[in-house]
mmCIF file of C-alpha atoms in Angstrom:
data_model
loop_
_atom_site.group_PDB
_atom_site.id
_atom_site.type_symbol
_atom_site.label_atom_id
_atom_site.label_comp_id
_atom_site.label_asym_id
_atom_site.label_seq_id
_atom_site.Cartn_x
_atom_site.Cartn_y
_atom_site.Cartn_z
ATOM 1 C CA GLY X 1 26.897 6.066 37.504
ATOM 2 C CA ALA X 2 26.382 8.968 35.241
ATOM 3 C CA VAL X 3 22.791 10.221 34.948
ATOM 4 C CA VAL X 4 21.065 11.400 31.457
ATOM 5 C CA SER X 5 17.737 12.811 31.664
ATOM 6 C CA GLN X 6 15.472 13.509 28.724
ATOM 7 C CA HIS X 7 12.143 15.681 28.790
ATOM 8 C CA PRO X 8 9.430 15.047 27.930
ATOM 9 C CA SER X 9 9.330 11.359 28.220
ATOM 10 C CA TRP X 10 6.477 11.246 25.579
ATOM 11 C CA VAL X 11 4.784 13.900 23.673
ATOM 12 C CA ILE X 12 1.559 13.447 21.261
ATOM 13 C CA CYS X 13 1.363 16.635 18.679
ATOM 14 C CA LYS X 14 -0.477 17.304 15.545
ATOM 15 C CA SER X 15 0.970 17.253 12.294
ATOM 16 C CA GLY X 16 2.939 20.608 11.334
ATOM 17 C CA THR X 17 3.652 21.625 14.843
ATOM 18 C CA SER X 18 7.344 21.781 16.216
ATOM 19 C CA VAL X 19 8.415 19.572 19.290
ATOM 20 C CA LYS X 20 11.460 20.301 21.332
ATOM 21 C CA ILE X 21 13.162 17.351 23.175
ATOM 22 C CA GLU X 22 15.701 18.070 25.980
ATOM 23 C CA CYS X 23 18.695 15.907 26.972
ATOM 24 C CA ARG X 24 20.478 16.678 30.190
ATOM 25 C CA SER X 25 23.634 15.231 31.658
ATOM 26 C CA LEU X 26 22.929 15.717 35.500
ATOM 27 C CA ASP X 27 26.275 14.810 36.938
ATOM 28 C CA PHE X 28 28.934 15.159 34.641
ATOM 29 C CA GLN X 29 30.036 17.455 31.756
ATOM 30 C CA ALA X 30 28.953 16.080 28.387
ATOM 31 C CA THR X 31 31.585 17.252 25.662
ATOM 32 C CA THR X 32 29.536 15.401 23.147
ATOM 33 C CA MET X 33 25.917 14.355 22.788
ATOM 34 C CA PHE X 34 24.397 12.037 20.174
ATOM 35 C CA TRP X 35 20.794 11.847 19.032
ATOM 36 C CA TYR X 36 19.249 8.582 17.885
ATOM 37 C CA ARG X 37 16.038 7.397 16.553
ATOM 38 C CA GLN X 38 14.610 3.889 17.168
ATOM 39 C CA PHE X 39 11.372 2.741 15.328
ATOM 40 C CA PRO X 40 9.498 -0.167 16.612
ATOM 41 C CA LYS X 41 11.434 -3.534 16.652
ATOM 42 C CA GLN X 42 14.240 -1.716 14.823
ATOM 43 C CA SER X 43 17.915 -0.834 16.073
ATOM 44 C CA LEU X 44 18.915 2.761 17.165
ATOM 45 C CA MET X 45 19.787 4.855 14.338
ATOM 46 C CA LEU X 46 22.307 7.642 14.741
ATOM 47 C CA MET X 47 20.766 11.145 13.625
ATOM 48 C CA ALA X 48 23.373 13.754 14.599
ATOM 49 C CA THR X 49 26.351 14.317 16.911
ATOM 50 C CA SER X 50 26.495 17.366 18.872
ATOM 51 C CA ASN X 51 29.477 19.105 20.314
ATOM 52 C CA GLU X 52 29.230 22.133 22.975
ATOM 53 C CA GLY X 53 29.464 25.177 21.281
ATOM 54 C CA SER X 54 29.504 24.075 17.650
ATOM 55 C CA LYS X 55 27.119 22.918 15.012
ATOM 56 C CA ALA X 56 26.113 19.421 14.752
ATOM 57 C CA THR X 57 27.306 17.044 12.534
ATOM 58 C CA TYR X 58 24.088 15.056 10.746
ATOM 59 C CA GLU X 59 24.113 11.668 9.511
ATOM 60 C CA GLN X 60 23.335 11.124 5.769
ATOM 61 C CA GLY X 61 19.712 11.167 5.124
ATOM 62 C CA VAL X 62 18.996 13.293 8.254
ATOM 63 C CA GLU X 63 17.679 16.665 7.354
ATOM 64 C CA LYS X 64 19.297 19.287 9.280
ATOM 65 C CA ASP X 65 16.573 21.948 8.703
ATOM 66 C CA LYS X 66 14.236 19.713 10.047
ATOM 67 C CA PHE X 67 15.972 18.149 13.201
ATOM 68 C CA LEU X 68 17.523 21.498 14.691
ATOM 69 C CA ILE X 69 20.099 20.587 17.221
ATOM 70 C CA ASN X 70 21.569 22.965 19.724
ATOM 71 C CA HIS X 71 24.261 22.018 22.443
ATOM 72 C CA ALA X 72 24.479 25.418 24.102
ATOM 73 C CA SER X 73 26.293 24.080 27.213
ATOM 74 C CA LEU X 74 28.116 21.019 28.707
ATOM 75 C CA THR X 75 25.033 19.596 30.223
ATOM 76 C CA LEU X 76 22.236 20.325 27.791
ATOM 77 C CA SER X 77 21.458 19.657 24.222
ATOM 78 C CA THR X 78 17.986 20.077 22.417
ATOM 79 C CA LEU X 79 16.545 18.455 19.509
ATOM 80 C CA THR X 80 13.635 20.116 17.680
ATOM 81 C CA VAL X 81 11.435 18.491 15.335
ATOM 82 C CA THR X 82 10.158 21.130 12.973
ATOM 83 C CA SER X 83 7.032 20.821 11.104
ATOM 84 C CA ALA X 84 6.608 17.246 12.349
ATOM 85 C CA HIS X 85 4.434 14.636 10.516
ATOM 86 C CA PRO X 86 3.221 11.143 11.354
ATOM 87 C CA GLU X 87 6.272 9.431 9.764
ATOM 88 C CA ASP X 88 8.454 11.235 12.489
ATOM 89 C CA SER X 89 6.727 9.290 15.172
ATOM 90 C CA SER X 90 9.490 7.436 16.732
ATOM 91 C CA PHE X 91 11.358 6.807 19.974
ATOM 92 C CA TYR X 92 14.147 9.437 20.169
ATOM 93 C CA ILE X 93 17.092 8.777 22.477
ATOM 94 C CA CYS X 94 20.112 10.824 23.308
ATOM 95 C CA SER X 95 23.354 9.665 24.829
ATOM 96 C CA ALA X 96 26.327 11.720 26.383
ATOM 97 C CA VAL X 97 29.974 11.117 26.539
ATOM 98 C CA GLY X 98 32.161 13.014 29.087
ATOM 99 C CA GLN X 99 34.266 12.314 31.866
ATOM 100 C CA ALA X 100 31.894 10.252 34.147
ATOM 101 C CA SER X 101 33.240 7.743 36.884
ATOM 102 C CA GLY X 102 36.704 7.976 34.950
ATOM 103 C CA ARG X 103 35.399 6.746 31.687
ATOM 104 C CA PHE X 104 35.795 8.851 28.668
ATOM 105 C CA ASP X 105 34.448 6.077 26.339
ATOM 106 C CA GLU X 106 31.073 4.872 27.691
ATOM 107 C CA GLN X 107 28.028 6.520 26.359
ATOM 108 C CA PHE X 108 25.337 7.081 28.854
ATOM 109 C CA PHE X 109 21.714 7.061 27.397
ATOM 110 C CA GLY X 110 18.844 9.142 28.479
ATOM 111 C CA PRO X 111 15.549 7.337 28.926
ATOM 112 C CA GLY X 112 13.995 8.229 25.608
ATOM 113 C CA THR X 113 11.220 10.458 24.509
ATOM 114 C CA ARG X 114 8.234 8.672 22.575
ATOM 115 C CA LEU X 115 6.931 11.103 19.914
ATOM 116 C CA THR X 116 3.564 10.541 18.286
ATOM 117 C CA VAL X 117 2.398 12.864 15.574
ATOM 118 C CA LEU X 118 -1.342 12.824 14.669
ATOM 119 C CA GLY T 1 31.694 3.303 6.632
ATOM 120 C CA GLU T 2 31.384 0.856 9.474
ATOM 121 C CA ASN T 3 29.028 -2.190 8.948
ATOM 122 C CA VAL T 4 27.762 -4.103 11.948
ATOM 123 C CA GLU T 5 26.047 -7.380 11.502
ATOM 124 C CA GLN T 6 24.340 -9.092 14.460
ATOM 125 C CA HIS T 7 23.010 -12.709 14.573
ATOM 126 C CA PRO T 8 20.633 -14.249 15.214
ATOM 127 C CA SER T 9 17.840 -11.577 14.987
ATOM 128 C CA THR T 10 15.876 -13.845 17.508
ATOM 129 C CA LEU T 11 16.914 -16.420 20.109
ATOM 130 C CA SER T 12 14.774 -18.515 22.552
ATOM 131 C CA VAL T 13 16.416 -20.691 25.198
ATOM 132 C CA GLN T 14 15.352 -22.590 28.073
ATOM 133 C CA GLU T 15 15.858 -21.227 31.531
ATOM 134 C CA GLY T 16 19.325 -22.214 32.528
ATOM 135 C CA ASP T 17 20.634 -22.812 29.189
ATOM 136 C CA SER T 18 23.457 -20.582 27.527
ATOM 137 C CA ALA T 19 22.851 -17.936 24.747
ATOM 138 C CA VAL T 20 25.288 -16.659 22.343
ATOM 139 C CA ILE T 21 24.793 -13.675 19.961
ATOM 140 C CA LYS T 22 27.599 -12.814 17.411
ATOM 141 C CA CYS T 23 28.450 -9.618 15.748
ATOM 142 C CA THR T 24 30.777 -8.985 12.627
ATOM 143 C CA TYR T 25 32.224 -5.479 11.859
ATOM 144 C CA SER T 26 34.042 -4.310 8.816
ATOM 145 C CA ASP T 27 36.194 -1.340 9.868
ATOM 146 C CA SER T 28 39.566 -2.664 11.367
ATOM 147 C CA ALA T 29 39.937 0.955 13.016
ATOM 148 C CA SER T 30 37.129 0.079 15.624
ATOM 149 C CA ASN T 31 38.572 -0.410 19.016
ATOM 150 C CA TYR T 32 35.589 -0.209 21.428
ATOM 151 C CA PHE T 33 32.941 -2.973 21.521
ATOM 152 C CA PRO T 34 30.256 -2.533 23.891
ATOM 153 C CA TRP T 35 27.041 -4.662 24.376
ATOM 154 C CA TYR T 36 23.572 -3.096 25.339
ATOM 155 C CA LYS T 37 20.269 -4.783 26.765
ATOM 156 C CA GLN T 38 17.211 -3.004 25.881
ATOM 157 C CA GLU T 39 13.705 -3.710 27.735
ATOM 158 C CA LEU T 40 10.694 -2.478 25.881
ATOM 159 C CA GLY T 41 10.251 1.291 25.846
ATOM 160 C CA LYS T 42 13.484 1.936 27.922
ATOM 161 C CA ARG T 43 16.892 2.978 27.422
ATOM 162 C CA PRO T 44 19.841 0.886 26.331
ATOM 163 C CA GLN T 45 21.839 -0.412 29.412
ATOM 164 C CA LEU T 46 25.477 -1.022 29.009
ATOM 165 C CA ILE T 47 25.870 -4.886 30.159
ATOM 166 C CA ILE T 48 29.652 -5.330 29.120
ATOM 167 C CA ASP T 49 32.237 -4.055 26.846
ATOM 168 C CA ILE T 50 35.741 -5.094 25.521
ATOM 169 C CA ARG T 51 38.359 -3.058 24.109
ATOM 170 C CA SER T 52 40.614 -4.043 21.047
ATOM 171 C CA ASN T 53 43.508 -5.000 23.298
ATOM 172 C CA VAL T 54 41.768 -7.519 25.305
ATOM 173 C CA GLY T 55 40.439 -10.819 23.791
ATOM 174 C CA GLU T 56 38.007 -11.919 26.541
ATOM 175 C CA LYS T 57 36.059 -10.139 29.345
ATOM 176 C CA LYS T 58 33.900 -11.761 32.115
ATOM 177 C CA ASP T 59 31.335 -10.426 34.488
ATOM 178 C CA GLN T 60 29.420 -13.094 36.230
ATOM 179 C CA ARG T 61 27.189 -14.990 33.842
ATOM 180 C CA ILE T 62 28.191 -12.535 31.043
ATOM 181 C CA ALA T 63 31.164 -12.863 28.774
ATOM 182 C CA VAL T 64 32.324 -11.120 25.667
ATOM 183 C CA THR T 65 35.075 -12.424 23.367
ATOM 184 C CA LEU T 66 36.656 -10.626 20.327
ATOM 185 C CA ASN T 67 38.745 -11.893 17.433
ATOM 186 C CA LYS T 68 40.412 -9.081 16.162
ATOM 187 C CA THR T 69 41.591 -10.853 12.947
ATOM 188 C CA ALA T 70 38.216 -12.085 12.113
ATOM 189 C CA LYS T 71 36.508 -8.757 13.150
ATOM 190 C CA HIS T 72 34.019 -10.485 15.150
ATOM 191 C CA PHE T 73 33.060 -10.537 18.823
ATOM 192 C CA SER T 74 30.406 -12.476 20.599
ATOM 193 C CA LEU T 75 28.226 -12.163 23.814
ATOM 194 C CA HIS T 76 28.022 -15.253 25.996
ATOM 195 C CA ILE T 77 25.166 -15.502 28.804
ATOM 196 C CA THR T 78 25.248 -18.450 30.737
ATOM 197 C CA GLU T 79 22.658 -20.030 33.233
ATOM 198 C CA THR T 80 19.997 -17.802 31.664
ATOM 199 C CA GLN T 81 16.904 -16.449 33.741
ATOM 200 C CA PRO T 82 13.632 -14.992 32.553
ATOM 201 C CA GLU T 83 14.718 -11.617 33.607
ATOM 202 C CA ASP T 84 17.395 -11.857 30.940
ATOM 203 C CA SER T 85 14.698 -11.690 28.330
ATOM 204 C CA ALA T 86 15.222 -8.321 26.355
ATOM 205 C CA VAL T 87 16.911 -7.229 22.974
ATOM 206 C CA TYR T 88 20.492 -7.147 22.997
ATOM 207 C CA PHE T 89 22.444 -4.672 20.552
ATOM 208 C CA CYS T 90 26.027 -5.043 19.863
ATOM 209 C CA ALA T 91 27.921 -1.789 18.796
ATOM 210 C CA THR T 92 31.419 -0.585 17.690
ATOM 211 C CA ARG T 93 33.036 2.858 17.878
ATOM 212 C CA ILE T 94 34.763 3.709 14.516
ATOM 213 C CA TYR T 95 36.872 6.650 15.580
ATOM 214 C CA GLY T 96 40.199 6.378 17.726
ATOM 215 C CA GLY T 97 39.229 9.144 20.013
ATOM 216 C CA SER T 98 36.871 9.199 22.815
ATOM 217 C CA GLN T 99 34.063 11.290 20.943
ATOM 218 C CA GLY T 100 33.487 8.577 18.320
ATOM 219 C CA ASN T 101 29.871 7.911 17.863
ATOM 220 C CA LEU T 102 28.409 4.202 18.237
ATOM 221 C CA ILE T 103 27.302 2.127 15.225
ATOM 222 C CA PHE T 104 24.842 -0.578 16.435
ATOM 223 C CA GLY T 105 23.882 -3.904 15.235
ATOM 224 C CA LYS T 106 20.322 -4.634 14.354
ATOM 225 C CA GLY T 107 19.677 -6.377 17.624
ATOM 226 C CA THR T 108 18.818 -9.896 18.943
ATOM 227 C CA LYS T 109 15.339 -10.487 20.976
ATOM 228 C CA LEU T 110 16.351 -12.985 23.481
ATOM 229 C CA SER T 111 13.331 -14.949 25.088
ATOM 230 C CA VAL T 112 14.210 -17.160 28.128
ATOM 231 C CA LYS T 113 11.535 -19.638 28.853
ATOM 232 C CA PRO T 114 11.082 -20.777 32.532
#
């Protein structure tokens, strides 16, 4: 199956600092990547949709200036949490869509990044 | 926009029994319905999916049924095992193309007691 990696797997930072999370599709080209946020015991909430070479589309209520998304290539998307605060602490998961194993409709998820802001 | 309701939020069954999780959706344009299993701290894993032109799909102990008229779909797990314990999410895709994002239900925590 298709593999999506995320880096780092966990990060602890001080309030006010910025954190960058990378999402890579390792064995297929991802035309679209999605960024989700998951708080403890809750579902995955879509933050933004990222298409290679264009600006990300953010969901209502998600601040685009705070959560910067860059999708510079067909295998890499980055999410930067700027001026992080404790309420940004969460599990961030990316997923990728592309022609992997002949399927266009399946989303392949990364392993997630646990962000803790002190 | 699309709204996905999932029930129950928690489900406890005895090993060997069946488990059923139900989801309803609001957007009749939805055409792809996957189910994911997520263990604590890990990524969601696709366990089965169904497209809108099919009413039922089965894969060993797991099956999904879809009622497009009523806009609901269900996950059925038979002969449950302790390793089936996890949180299960249903989802729908709201766009007709392949790039549409998934809308997730709130999840069902399944506990299988030995």
